[in-house]
């Protein structure tokens, strides 16, 4: 969709980093005026809604420097160069949680901050979870605490902001709807 | 929560912009190793889940330069310096949609990209919508198309990625659960 398209008339690269780049584009608006857009480039990420056989949601707590606090999130990871997102998701699931899945189903892809970043997260449902023999395999510089919680517990974590990011908030609502559909005689949502 | 805290040992400011800033921090990890964090500062934003009396969701289509396409989102806006988020939300609702609300209820606050940005979005439910006399009041450089859609239509928009951002995906699931709770004899979700 290109409604209200903004044409780039100049692009200045400000920073090329390990994970993100920053550029400032000058754009031509539909009314002929000029404006500036500060834009972050990010390789994209995957995230996993992983429910155990006991209908518990697998979550990870980690420190987020941008927020200067630790938060509790669904397992996720950056897409490495050339990787297919579904492959990244399977790899992250195994490395970060020590579970494998029979298959992954894409729930939704979405931009996290369309106002200033091109980051897109692909959220997958992990189907047929099994504990791997190796368990979680973290880099030596990766600090993550695994947990498995009920949907009620996850909702409590949203209420008191221990869960505090968009993809995980989406995942908790999605998992709740899924379990309600499966475990009731109500019409499908 | 400060589990696995990363202490800043150096901070370099790379860019100070109109909307975002970029800094690169050197941090000390829990194991004593050093690492770098590329961090975007953003003033934060608000977004609104606004359901009309006909249970239609108010959405706006706009061009997002970061994605080089237009997408359909719930009404949202940046928090101006010193503004209370609830005030920003009421202002954005009126300016962007031409509706006023009797009151706003905070549904959830969340970080959009905790890996590299401090942006937090506060998502409000707009209660008691009324059309204002003035209608939407946009800046001359703001190009937005308003629409009102059923939840089914919004779900179709998620499926084909016309809706393509995290806050709106969250909002659609939330609105669906709310309407199911209100319009049925099923036990509350």
mmCIF file of C-alpha atoms in Angstrom:
data_model
loop_
_atom_site.group_PDB
_atom_site.id
_atom_site.type_symbol
_atom_site.label_atom_id
_atom_site.label_comp_id
_atom_site.label_asym_id
_atom_site.label_seq_id
_atom_site.Cartn_x
_atom_site.Cartn_y
_atom_site.Cartn_z
ATOM 1 C CA UNK A 1 0.000 0.000 0.000
ATOM 2 C CA UNK A 2 1.496 3.334 -0.979
ATOM 3 C CA UNK A 3 -1.228 5.807 -0.007
ATOM 4 C CA UNK A 4 0.278 9.162 1.048
ATOM 5 C CA UNK A 5 3.691 7.986 -0.152
ATOM 6 C CA UNK A 6 6.709 9.993 0.978
ATOM 7 C CA UNK A 7 9.439 10.162 -1.655
ATOM 8 C CA UNK A 8 13.045 10.251 -0.472
ATOM 9 C CA UNK A 9 14.940 13.266 -1.787
ATOM 10 C CA UNK A 10 18.082 12.806 0.342
ATOM 11 C CA UNK A 11 19.347 10.178 2.731
ATOM 12 C CA UNK A 12 22.125 10.676 5.264
ATOM 13 C CA UNK A 13 23.645 7.715 7.031
ATOM 14 C CA UNK A 14 24.395 8.666 10.628
ATOM 15 C CA UNK A 15 25.525 5.405 12.225
ATOM 16 C CA UNK A 16 26.258 1.824 11.205
ATOM 17 C CA UNK A 17 26.258 -0.431 14.231
ATOM 18 C CA UNK A 18 26.441 -4.050 15.232
ATOM 19 C CA UNK A 19 22.674 -4.455 15.445
ATOM 20 C CA UNK A 20 21.077 -1.212 14.288
ATOM 21 C CA UNK A 21 21.839 1.563 11.792
ATOM 22 C CA UNK A 22 20.500 5.108 11.820
ATOM 23 C CA UNK A 23 19.743 7.265 8.804
ATOM 24 C CA UNK A 24 17.952 10.577 8.352
ATOM 25 C CA UNK A 25 15.893 10.876 5.172
ATOM 26 C CA UNK A 26 14.546 14.052 3.681
ATOM 27 C CA UNK A 27 11.140 13.298 2.177
ATOM 28 C CA UNK A 28 8.638 14.984 -0.081
ATOM 29 C CA UNK A 29 5.134 14.880 1.429
ATOM 30 C CA UNK A 30 1.944 14.492 -0.640
ATOM 31 C CA UNK A 31 1.371 18.272 -0.361
ATOM 32 C CA UNK A 32 4.806 19.079 -1.781
ATOM 33 C CA UNK A 33 6.311 20.097 1.566
ATOM 34 C CA UNK A 34 9.586 18.628 2.786
ATOM 35 C CA UNK A 35 10.117 16.863 6.073
ATOM 36 C CA UNK A 36 12.736 14.762 7.831
ATOM 37 C CA UNK A 37 12.435 11.168 8.953
ATOM 38 C CA UNK A 38 14.811 9.689 11.535
ATOM 39 C CA UNK A 39 14.927 5.980 10.737
ATOM 40 C CA UNK A 40 16.444 3.004 12.527
ATOM 41 C CA UNK A 41 17.320 -0.098 10.505
ATOM 42 C CA UNK A 42 17.101 -3.430 12.308
ATOM 43 C CA UNK A 43 17.465 -6.947 10.852
ATOM 44 C CA UNK A 44 14.122 -8.131 12.274
ATOM 45 C CA UNK A 45 13.351 -10.743 14.867
ATOM 46 C CA UNK A 46 11.283 -13.787 15.678
ATOM 47 C CA UNK A 47 9.331 -14.653 18.809
ATOM 48 C CA UNK A 48 7.646 -17.824 20.008
ATOM 49 C CA UNK A 49 4.381 -18.613 21.713
ATOM 50 C CA UNK A 50 5.376 -21.937 23.278
ATOM 51 C CA UNK A 51 2.744 -23.706 25.362
ATOM 52 C CA UNK A 52 3.752 -26.857 27.216
ATOM 53 C CA UNK A 53 1.596 -29.982 27.454
ATOM 54 C CA UNK A 54 0.313 -28.531 30.755
ATOM 55 C CA UNK A 55 -0.793 -25.352 28.909
ATOM 56 C CA UNK A 56 1.938 -23.325 30.518
ATOM 57 C CA UNK A 57 3.541 -20.488 28.608
ATOM 58 C CA UNK A 58 7.337 -20.532 28.396
ATOM 59 C CA UNK A 59 8.796 -17.153 29.305
ATOM 60 C CA UNK A 60 12.259 -15.730 29.827
ATOM 61 C CA UNK A 61 13.383 -12.991 32.155
ATOM 62 C CA UNK A 62 16.302 -10.877 31.012
ATOM 63 C CA UNK A 63 17.831 -7.480 31.596
ATOM 64 C CA UNK A 64 16.952 -4.868 28.991
ATOM 65 C CA UNK A 65 19.484 -2.051 29.017
ATOM 66 C CA UNK A 66 17.171 0.257 27.033
ATOM 67 C CA UNK A 67 14.671 0.087 29.915
ATOM 68 C CA UNK A 68 17.301 -0.225 32.692
ATOM 69 C CA UNK A 69 15.383 -3.125 34.206
ATOM 70 C CA UNK A 70 14.689 -6.791 33.624
ATOM 71 C CA UNK A 71 11.391 -7.829 32.073
ATOM 72 C CA UNK A 72 9.667 -11.117 31.317
ATOM 73 C CA UNK A 73 9.133 -11.938 27.640
ATOM 74 C CA UNK A 74 8.298 -14.749 25.292
ATOM 75 C CA UNK A 75 11.439 -16.325 23.798
ATOM 76 C CA UNK A 76 12.739 -14.234 20.917
ATOM 77 C CA UNK A 77 15.819 -13.491 18.928
ATOM 78 C CA UNK A 78 17.274 -11.480 16.081
ATOM 79 C CA UNK A 79 17.273 -12.875 12.558
ATOM 80 C CA UNK A 80 20.883 -13.498 11.506
ATOM 81 C CA UNK A 81 21.925 -12.446 8.028
ATOM 82 C CA UNK A 82 20.444 -14.734 5.380
ATOM 83 C CA UNK A 83 18.417 -16.769 7.860
ATOM 84 C CA UNK A 84 14.849 -17.755 7.124
ATOM 85 C CA UNK A 85 12.691 -16.463 10.017
ATOM 86 C CA UNK A 86 11.200 -19.921 10.673
ATOM 87 C CA UNK A 87 14.722 -21.324 11.003
ATOM 88 C CA UNK A 88 15.688 -18.534 13.396
ATOM 89 C CA UNK A 89 12.596 -19.305 15.450
ATOM 90 C CA UNK A 90 13.401 -23.027 15.700
ATOM 91 C CA UNK A 91 17.015 -22.220 16.640
ATOM 92 C CA UNK A 92 16.023 -19.658 19.278
ATOM 93 C CA UNK A 93 13.449 -21.990 20.796
ATOM 94 C CA UNK A 94 16.049 -24.708 21.226
ATOM 95 C CA UNK A 95 18.911 -22.502 22.409
ATOM 96 C CA UNK A 96 16.920 -20.297 24.736
ATOM 97 C CA UNK A 97 14.423 -22.756 26.235
ATOM 98 C CA UNK A 98 15.825 -26.241 25.727
ATOM 99 C CA UNK A 99 12.630 -27.314 23.965
ATOM 100 C CA UNK A 100 12.171 -28.455 20.391
ATOM 101 C CA UNK A 101 8.935 -28.270 18.398
ATOM 102 C CA UNK A 102 7.383 -30.591 15.822
ATOM 103 C CA UNK A 103 6.493 -27.543 13.777
ATOM 104 C CA UNK A 104 6.033 -23.811 13.863
ATOM 105 C CA UNK A 105 3.009 -21.897 12.641
ATOM 106 C CA UNK A 106 3.230 -18.187 11.864
ATOM 107 C CA UNK A 107 0.675 -16.334 13.980
ATOM 108 C CA UNK A 108 1.426 -12.787 12.900
ATOM 109 C CA UNK A 109 4.215 -10.572 11.628
ATOM 110 C CA UNK A 110 4.296 -6.985 12.795
ATOM 111 C CA UNK A 111 6.363 -3.860 12.935
ATOM 112 C CA UNK A 112 7.286 -2.879 16.480
ATOM 113 C CA UNK A 113 7.790 0.879 16.045
ATOM 114 C CA UNK A 114 6.578 1.908 12.583
ATOM 115 C CA UNK A 115 7.166 5.590 13.389
ATOM 116 C CA UNK A 116 10.947 5.269 13.448
ATOM 117 C CA UNK A 117 12.143 1.678 12.910
ATOM 118 C CA UNK A 118 11.832 -0.990 10.226
ATOM 119 C CA UNK A 119 12.059 -3.853 12.734
ATOM 120 C CA UNK A 120 9.504 -6.584 12.037
ATOM 121 C CA UNK A 121 8.858 -9.448 14.460
ATOM 122 C CA UNK A 122 7.497 -12.745 13.205
ATOM 123 C CA UNK A 123 5.540 -14.434 16.001
ATOM 124 C CA UNK A 124 5.261 -18.221 15.727
ATOM 125 C CA UNK A 125 3.257 -20.793 17.624
ATOM 126 C CA UNK A 126 5.463 -23.752 18.591
ATOM 127 C CA UNK A 127 3.480 -26.949 18.071
ATOM 128 C CA UNK A 128 4.380 -30.250 19.729
ATOM 129 C CA UNK A 129 6.934 -29.105 22.295
ATOM 130 C CA UNK A 130 9.466 -31.624 23.562
ATOM 131 C CA UNK A 131 12.307 -31.153 26.008
ATOM 132 C CA UNK A 132 15.618 -31.546 24.183
ATOM 133 C CA UNK A 133 18.349 -33.670 25.736
ATOM 134 C CA UNK A 134 20.845 -30.835 25.766
ATOM 135 C CA UNK A 135 18.589 -28.320 27.538
ATOM 136 C CA UNK A 136 19.029 -24.590 26.934
ATOM 137 C CA UNK A 137 22.346 -23.596 25.364
ATOM 138 C CA UNK A 138 23.159 -19.972 26.049
ATOM 139 C CA UNK A 139 26.136 -17.898 24.956
ATOM 140 C CA UNK A 140 28.452 -17.189 27.859
ATOM 141 C CA UNK A 141 27.387 -13.527 27.681
ATOM 142 C CA UNK A 142 23.670 -14.294 27.641
ATOM 143 C CA UNK A 143 21.803 -14.106 30.948
ATOM 144 C CA UNK A 144 18.281 -15.393 30.873
ATOM 145 C CA UNK A 145 16.029 -17.052 33.439
ATOM 146 C CA UNK A 146 13.470 -19.506 32.115
ATOM 147 C CA UNK A 147 10.017 -19.940 33.592
ATOM 148 C CA UNK A 148 6.740 -21.678 32.776
ATOM 149 C CA UNK A 149 3.535 -19.968 33.884
ATOM 150 C CA UNK A 150 -0.199 -20.374 33.510
ATOM 151 C CA UNK A 151 -2.126 -17.819 31.455
ATOM 152 C CA UNK A 152 -3.604 -16.438 34.692
ATOM 153 C CA UNK A 153 -0.105 -15.913 36.043
ATOM 154 C CA UNK A 154 0.947 -14.248 32.795
ATOM 155 C CA UNK A 155 -2.014 -11.892 33.046
ATOM 156 C CA UNK A 156 -0.942 -10.980 36.578
ATOM 157 C CA UNK A 157 2.525 -10.251 35.190
ATOM 158 C CA UNK A 158 0.952 -7.887 32.671
ATOM 159 C CA UNK A 159 -1.005 -6.114 35.388
ATOM 160 C CA UNK A 160 2.107 -5.347 37.443
ATOM 161 C CA UNK A 161 4.328 -4.668 34.401
ATOM 162 C CA UNK A 162 6.744 -7.552 34.882
ATOM 163 C CA UNK A 163 5.566 -8.393 31.385
ATOM 164 C CA UNK A 164 6.174 -5.090 29.668
ATOM 165 C CA UNK A 165 6.674 -5.487 25.944
ATOM 166 C CA UNK A 166 4.317 -5.469 22.994
ATOM 167 C CA UNK A 167 5.046 -8.902 21.518
ATOM 168 C CA UNK A 168 4.551 -10.635 24.879
ATOM 169 C CA UNK A 169 1.339 -8.728 25.629
ATOM 170 C CA UNK A 170 0.057 -9.825 22.211
ATOM 171 C CA UNK A 171 1.179 -13.409 22.879
ATOM 172 C CA UNK A 172 -0.627 -13.634 26.224
ATOM 173 C CA UNK A 173 -3.936 -12.510 24.686
ATOM 174 C CA UNK A 174 -3.445 -14.881 21.761
ATOM 175 C CA UNK A 175 -2.634 -17.857 24.010
ATOM 176 C CA UNK A 176 -5.661 -17.127 26.171
ATOM 177 C CA UNK A 177 -7.975 -17.137 23.158
ATOM 178 C CA UNK A 178 -6.391 -20.325 21.881
ATOM 179 C CA UNK A 179 -6.854 -22.177 25.174
ATOM 180 C CA UNK A 180 -10.418 -20.928 25.541
ATOM 181 C CA UNK A 181 -11.178 -22.243 22.069
ATOM 182 C CA UNK A 182 -9.659 -25.626 22.764
ATOM 183 C CA UNK A 183 -10.867 -26.198 26.282
ATOM 184 C CA UNK A 184 -14.481 -25.282 26.178
ATOM 185 C CA UNK A 185 -17.724 -26.077 24.509
ATOM 186 C CA UNK A 186 -18.242 -22.411 23.590
ATOM 187 C CA UNK A 187 -18.404 -21.509 19.925
ATOM 188 C CA UNK A 188 -14.992 -20.763 18.451
ATOM 189 C CA UNK A 189 -13.847 -17.210 19.076
ATOM 190 C CA UNK B 1 13.484 -5.642 38.645
ATOM 191 C CA UNK B 2 17.250 -5.572 38.263
ATOM 192 C CA UNK B 3 18.120 -9.237 37.760
ATOM 193 C CA UNK B 4 21.215 -9.629 35.552
ATOM 194 C CA UNK B 5 21.780 -5.876 35.736
ATOM 195 C CA UNK B 6 24.186 -4.357 33.228
ATOM 196 C CA UNK B 7 26.182 -1.466 34.669
ATOM 197 C CA UNK B 8 27.109 1.381 32.325
ATOM 198 C CA UNK B 9 30.860 2.022 32.216
ATOM 199 C CA UNK B 10 30.818 4.493 29.291
ATOM 200 C CA UNK B 11 28.141 6.212 27.259
ATOM 201 C CA UNK B 12 28.683 7.867 23.896
ATOM 202 C CA UNK B 13 26.003 10.086 22.419
ATOM 203 C CA UNK B 14 25.870 9.517 18.662
ATOM 204 C CA UNK B 15 22.869 11.568 17.542
ATOM 205 C CA UNK B 16 20.345 13.981 19.023
ATOM 206 C CA UNK B 17 17.342 14.323 16.740
ATOM 207 C CA UNK B 18 13.887 15.819 16.570
ATOM 208 C CA UNK B 19 12.166 12.646 17.754
ATOM 209 C CA UNK B 20 14.844 10.100 18.642
ATOM 210 C CA UNK B 21 18.381 10.111 20.041
ATOM 211 C CA UNK B 22 20.999 7.407 19.682
ATOM 212 C CA UNK B 23 23.659 6.469 22.221
ATOM 213 C CA UNK B 24 26.079 3.582 22.514
ATOM 214 C CA UNK B 25 26.719 2.359 26.052
ATOM 215 C CA UNK B 26 29.524 0.132 27.182
ATOM 216 C CA UNK B 27 28.207 -2.183 29.880
ATOM 217 C CA UNK B 28 29.570 -4.600 32.433
ATOM 218 C CA UNK B 29 27.759 -7.946 32.277
ATOM 219 C CA UNK B 30 27.033 -10.102 35.360
ATOM 220 C CA UNK B 31 30.031 -12.323 34.456
ATOM 221 C CA UNK B 32 32.414 -9.347 34.392
ATOM 222 C CA UNK B 33 32.671 -9.228 30.597
ATOM 223 C CA UNK B 34 32.126 -5.997 28.689
ATOM 224 C CA UNK B 35 29.633 -5.500 25.902
ATOM 225 C CA UNK B 36 28.112 -2.678 23.856
ATOM 226 C CA UNK B 37 24.493 -1.635 23.715
ATOM 227 C CA UNK B 38 23.138 0.521 20.885
ATOM 228 C CA UNK B 39 20.204 2.399 22.389
ATOM 229 C CA UNK B 40 17.522 4.619 20.897
ATOM 230 C CA UNK B 41 15.812 7.183 23.127
ATOM 231 C CA UNK B 42 12.200 8.026 22.291
ATOM 232 C CA UNK B 43 9.735 10.191 24.282
ATOM 233 C CA UNK B 44 7.070 7.480 24.387
ATOM 234 C CA UNK B 45 3.627 7.367 22.844
ATOM 235 C CA UNK B 46 -0.033 6.686 23.478
ATOM 236 C CA UNK B 47 -2.540 4.666 21.478
ATOM 237 C CA UNK B 48 -6.289 4.292 21.669
ATOM 238 C CA UNK B 49 -8.696 1.407 21.401
ATOM 239 C CA UNK B 50 -11.784 3.362 20.361
ATOM 240 C CA UNK B 51 -14.965 1.374 19.752
ATOM 241 C CA UNK B 52 -17.996 3.217 18.418
ATOM 242 C CA UNK B 53 -21.547 2.621 19.651
ATOM 243 C CA UNK B 54 -21.866 0.146 16.742
ATOM 244 C CA UNK B 55 -18.835 -1.778 18.101
ATOM 245 C CA UNK B 56 -16.668 -0.634 15.240
ATOM 246 C CA UNK B 57 -12.987 -0.034 15.797
ATOM 247 C CA UNK B 58 -11.641 3.351 14.717
ATOM 248 C CA UNK B 59 -8.475 2.958 12.638
ATOM 249 C CA UNK B 60 -6.223 5.258 10.662
ATOM 250 C CA UNK B 61 -4.231 4.530 7.548
ATOM 251 C CA UNK B 62 -0.982 6.427 7.123
ATOM 252 C CA UNK B 63 2.325 6.157 5.332
ATOM 253 C CA UNK B 64 5.194 4.838 7.423
ATOM 254 C CA UNK B 65 8.515 5.817 5.926
ATOM 255 C CA UNK B 66 10.400 3.236 7.999
ATOM 256 C CA UNK B 67 8.404 0.485 6.266
ATOM 257 C CA UNK B 68 8.102 2.304 2.898
ATOM 258 C CA UNK B 69 4.395 1.553 2.810
ATOM 259 C CA UNK B 70 1.142 2.666 4.402
ATOM 260 C CA UNK B 71 -0.383 0.577 7.154
ATOM 261 C CA UNK B 72 -3.598 0.663 9.159
ATOM 262 C CA UNK B 73 -3.243 1.365 12.884
ATOM 263 C CA UNK B 74 -5.187 2.368 15.941
ATOM 264 C CA UNK B 75 -4.969 6.137 16.579
ATOM 265 C CA UNK B 76 -1.704 7.002 18.311
ATOM 266 C CA UNK B 77 0.702 9.802 18.922
ATOM 267 C CA UNK B 78 3.930 10.847 20.570
ATOM 268 C CA UNK B 79 3.919 12.229 24.086
ATOM 269 C CA UNK B 80 4.995 15.865 23.960
ATOM 270 C CA UNK B 81 7.464 17.089 26.548
ATOM 271 C CA UNK B 82 5.862 17.374 29.969
ATOM 272 C CA UNK B 83 2.525 15.941 28.858
ATOM 273 C CA UNK B 84 0.677 13.418 30.965
ATOM 274 C CA UNK B 85 0.056 10.332 28.773
ATOM 275 C CA UNK B 86 -3.703 10.395 29.455
ATOM 276 C CA UNK B 87 -3.815 13.999 28.263
ATOM 277 C CA UNK B 88 -1.861 13.100 25.128
ATOM 278 C CA UNK B 89 -4.314 10.284 24.477
ATOM 279 C CA UNK B 90 -7.365 12.541 24.785
ATOM 280 C CA UNK B 91 -5.730 15.141 22.530
ATOM 281 C CA UNK B 92 -4.741 12.577 19.893
ATOM 282 C CA UNK B 93 -8.190 11.008 19.897
ATOM 283 C CA UNK B 94 -9.814 14.361 19.217
ATOM 284 C CA UNK B 95 -7.288 15.635 16.677
ATOM 285 C CA UNK B 96 -6.857 12.431 14.730
ATOM 286 C CA UNK B 97 -10.375 10.982 14.761
ATOM 287 C CA UNK B 98 -12.761 13.831 15.538
ATOM 288 C CA UNK B 99 -14.201 11.886 18.461
ATOM 289 C CA UNK B 100 -14.136 12.769 22.140
ATOM 290 C CA UNK B 101 -14.410 10.303 25.018
ATOM 291 C CA UNK B 102 -16.100 10.544 28.411
ATOM 292 C CA UNK B 103 -13.048 8.888 29.909
ATOM 293 C CA UNK B 104 -9.964 6.845 29.161
ATOM 294 C CA UNK B 105 -8.935 3.641 30.890
ATOM 295 C CA UNK B 106 -5.363 2.410 30.693
ATOM 296 C CA UNK B 107 -5.347 -1.103 29.225
ATOM 297 C CA UNK B 108 -1.625 -1.740 29.162
ATOM 298 C CA UNK B 109 1.709 0.018 28.882
ATOM 299 C CA UNK B 110 4.467 -1.727 27.000
ATOM 300 C CA UNK B 111 7.879 -1.293 25.477
ATOM 301 C CA UNK B 112 7.846 -1.703 21.701
ATOM 302 C CA UNK B 113 11.452 -2.801 21.112
ATOM 303 C CA UNK B 114 13.120 -3.534 24.451
ATOM 304 C CA UNK B 115 16.259 -4.791 22.707
ATOM 305 C CA UNK B 116 17.271 -1.363 21.430
ATOM 306 C CA UNK B 117 14.736 1.343 22.316
ATOM 307 C CA UNK B 118 13.209 2.841 25.452
ATOM 308 C CA UNK B 119 9.927 3.718 23.712
ATOM 309 C CA UNK B 120 6.896 2.821 25.823
ATOM 310 C CA UNK B 121 3.341 2.958 24.469
ATOM 311 C CA UNK B 122 0.401 3.474 26.802
ATOM 312 C CA UNK B 123 -2.693 1.875 25.297
ATOM 313 C CA UNK B 124 -6.010 3.336 26.479
ATOM 314 C CA UNK B 125 -9.602 2.285 25.999
ATOM 315 C CA UNK B 126 -11.750 5.274 25.016
ATOM 316 C CA UNK B 127 -15.041 5.046 26.879
ATOM 317 C CA UNK B 128 -18.191 6.898 25.804
ATOM 318 C CA UNK B 129 -17.186 8.057 22.325
ATOM 319 C CA UNK B 130 -18.936 11.071 20.868
ATOM 320 C CA UNK B 131 -18.369 12.815 17.549
ATOM 321 C CA UNK B 132 -16.931 16.273 18.185
ATOM 322 C CA UNK B 133 -18.362 19.255 16.299
ATOM 323 C CA UNK B 134 -15.027 20.202 14.809
ATOM 324 C CA UNK B 135 -14.217 16.750 13.383
ATOM 325 C CA UNK B 136 -10.614 15.643 12.963
ATOM 326 C CA UNK B 137 -8.051 18.458 13.043
ATOM 327 C CA UNK B 138 -4.830 17.439 11.346
ATOM 328 C CA UNK B 139 -1.599 19.383 10.874
ATOM 329 C CA UNK B 140 -1.169 20.457 7.286
ATOM 330 C CA UNK B 141 1.728 17.992 6.983
ATOM 331 C CA UNK B 142 -0.230 15.079 8.456
ATOM 332 C CA UNK B 143 -1.861 12.646 6.025
ATOM 333 C CA UNK B 144 -4.187 10.132 7.584
ATOM 334 C CA UNK B 145 -7.279 8.325 6.374
ATOM 335 C CA UNK B 146 -9.873 7.433 8.996
ATOM 336 C CA UNK B 147 -11.949 4.273 8.920
ATOM 337 C CA UNK B 148 -14.335 2.354 11.177
ATOM 338 C CA UNK B 149 -14.329 -1.425 10.870
ATOM 339 C CA UNK B 150 -15.853 -4.450 12.584
ATOM 340 C CA UNK B 151 -13.575 -6.766 14.549
ATOM 341 C CA UNK B 152 -13.997 -9.374 11.800
ATOM 342 C CA UNK B 153 -12.781 -6.840 9.259
ATOM 343 C CA UNK B 154 -9.857 -5.916 11.489
ATOM 344 C CA UNK B 155 -8.911 -9.594 11.750
ATOM 345 C CA UNK B 156 -8.950 -9.834 7.956
ATOM 346 C CA UNK B 157 -6.635 -6.811 7.867
ATOM 347 C CA UNK B 158 -4.250 -8.650 10.199
ATOM 348 C CA UNK B 159 -4.307 -11.720 7.984
ATOM 349 C CA UNK B 160 -3.266 -9.792 4.876
ATOM 350 C CA UNK B 161 -0.864 -7.473 6.741
ATOM 351 C CA UNK B 162 -2.711 -4.220 6.108
ATOM 352 C CA UNK B 163 -2.661 -4.115 9.906
ATOM 353 C CA UNK B 164 1.022 -4.639 10.528
ATOM 354 C CA UNK B 165 2.122 -3.202 13.843
ATOM 355 C CA UNK B 166 2.325 -4.612 17.345
ATOM 356 C CA UNK B 167 0.076 -2.157 19.208
ATOM 357 C CA UNK B 168 -2.743 -2.588 16.688
ATOM 358 C CA UNK B 169 -2.447 -6.391 16.662
ATOM 359 C CA UNK B 170 -2.686 -6.276 20.468
ATOM 360 C CA UNK B 171 -5.660 -3.898 20.265
ATOM 361 C CA UNK B 172 -7.619 -6.113 17.879
ATOM 362 C CA UNK B 173 -7.253 -9.151 20.169
ATOM 363 C CA UNK B 174 -8.164 -7.058 23.195
ATOM 364 C CA UNK B 175 -11.248 -5.562 21.533
ATOM 365 C CA UNK B 176 -12.399 -8.992 20.435
ATOM 366 C CA UNK B 177 -12.178 -10.355 23.977
ATOM 367 C CA UNK B 178 -13.986 -7.301 25.322
ATOM 368 C CA UNK B 179 -16.874 -7.636 22.884
ATOM 369 C CA UNK B 180 -17.133 -11.376 23.497
ATOM 370 C CA UNK B 181 -17.343 -10.709 27.224
ATOM 371 C CA UNK B 182 -20.029 -8.072 26.838
ATOM 372 C CA UNK B 183 -22.154 -9.700 24.183
ATOM 373 C CA UNK B 184 -22.562 -13.215 25.393
ATOM 374 C CA UNK B 185 -23.799 -15.279 28.229
ATOM 375 C CA UNK B 186 -20.483 -17.109 28.460
ATOM 376 C CA UNK B 187 -18.459 -16.823 31.638
ATOM 377 C CA UNK B 188 -16.114 -13.836 31.608
ATOM 378 C CA UNK B 189 -12.817 -14.540 29.883
#
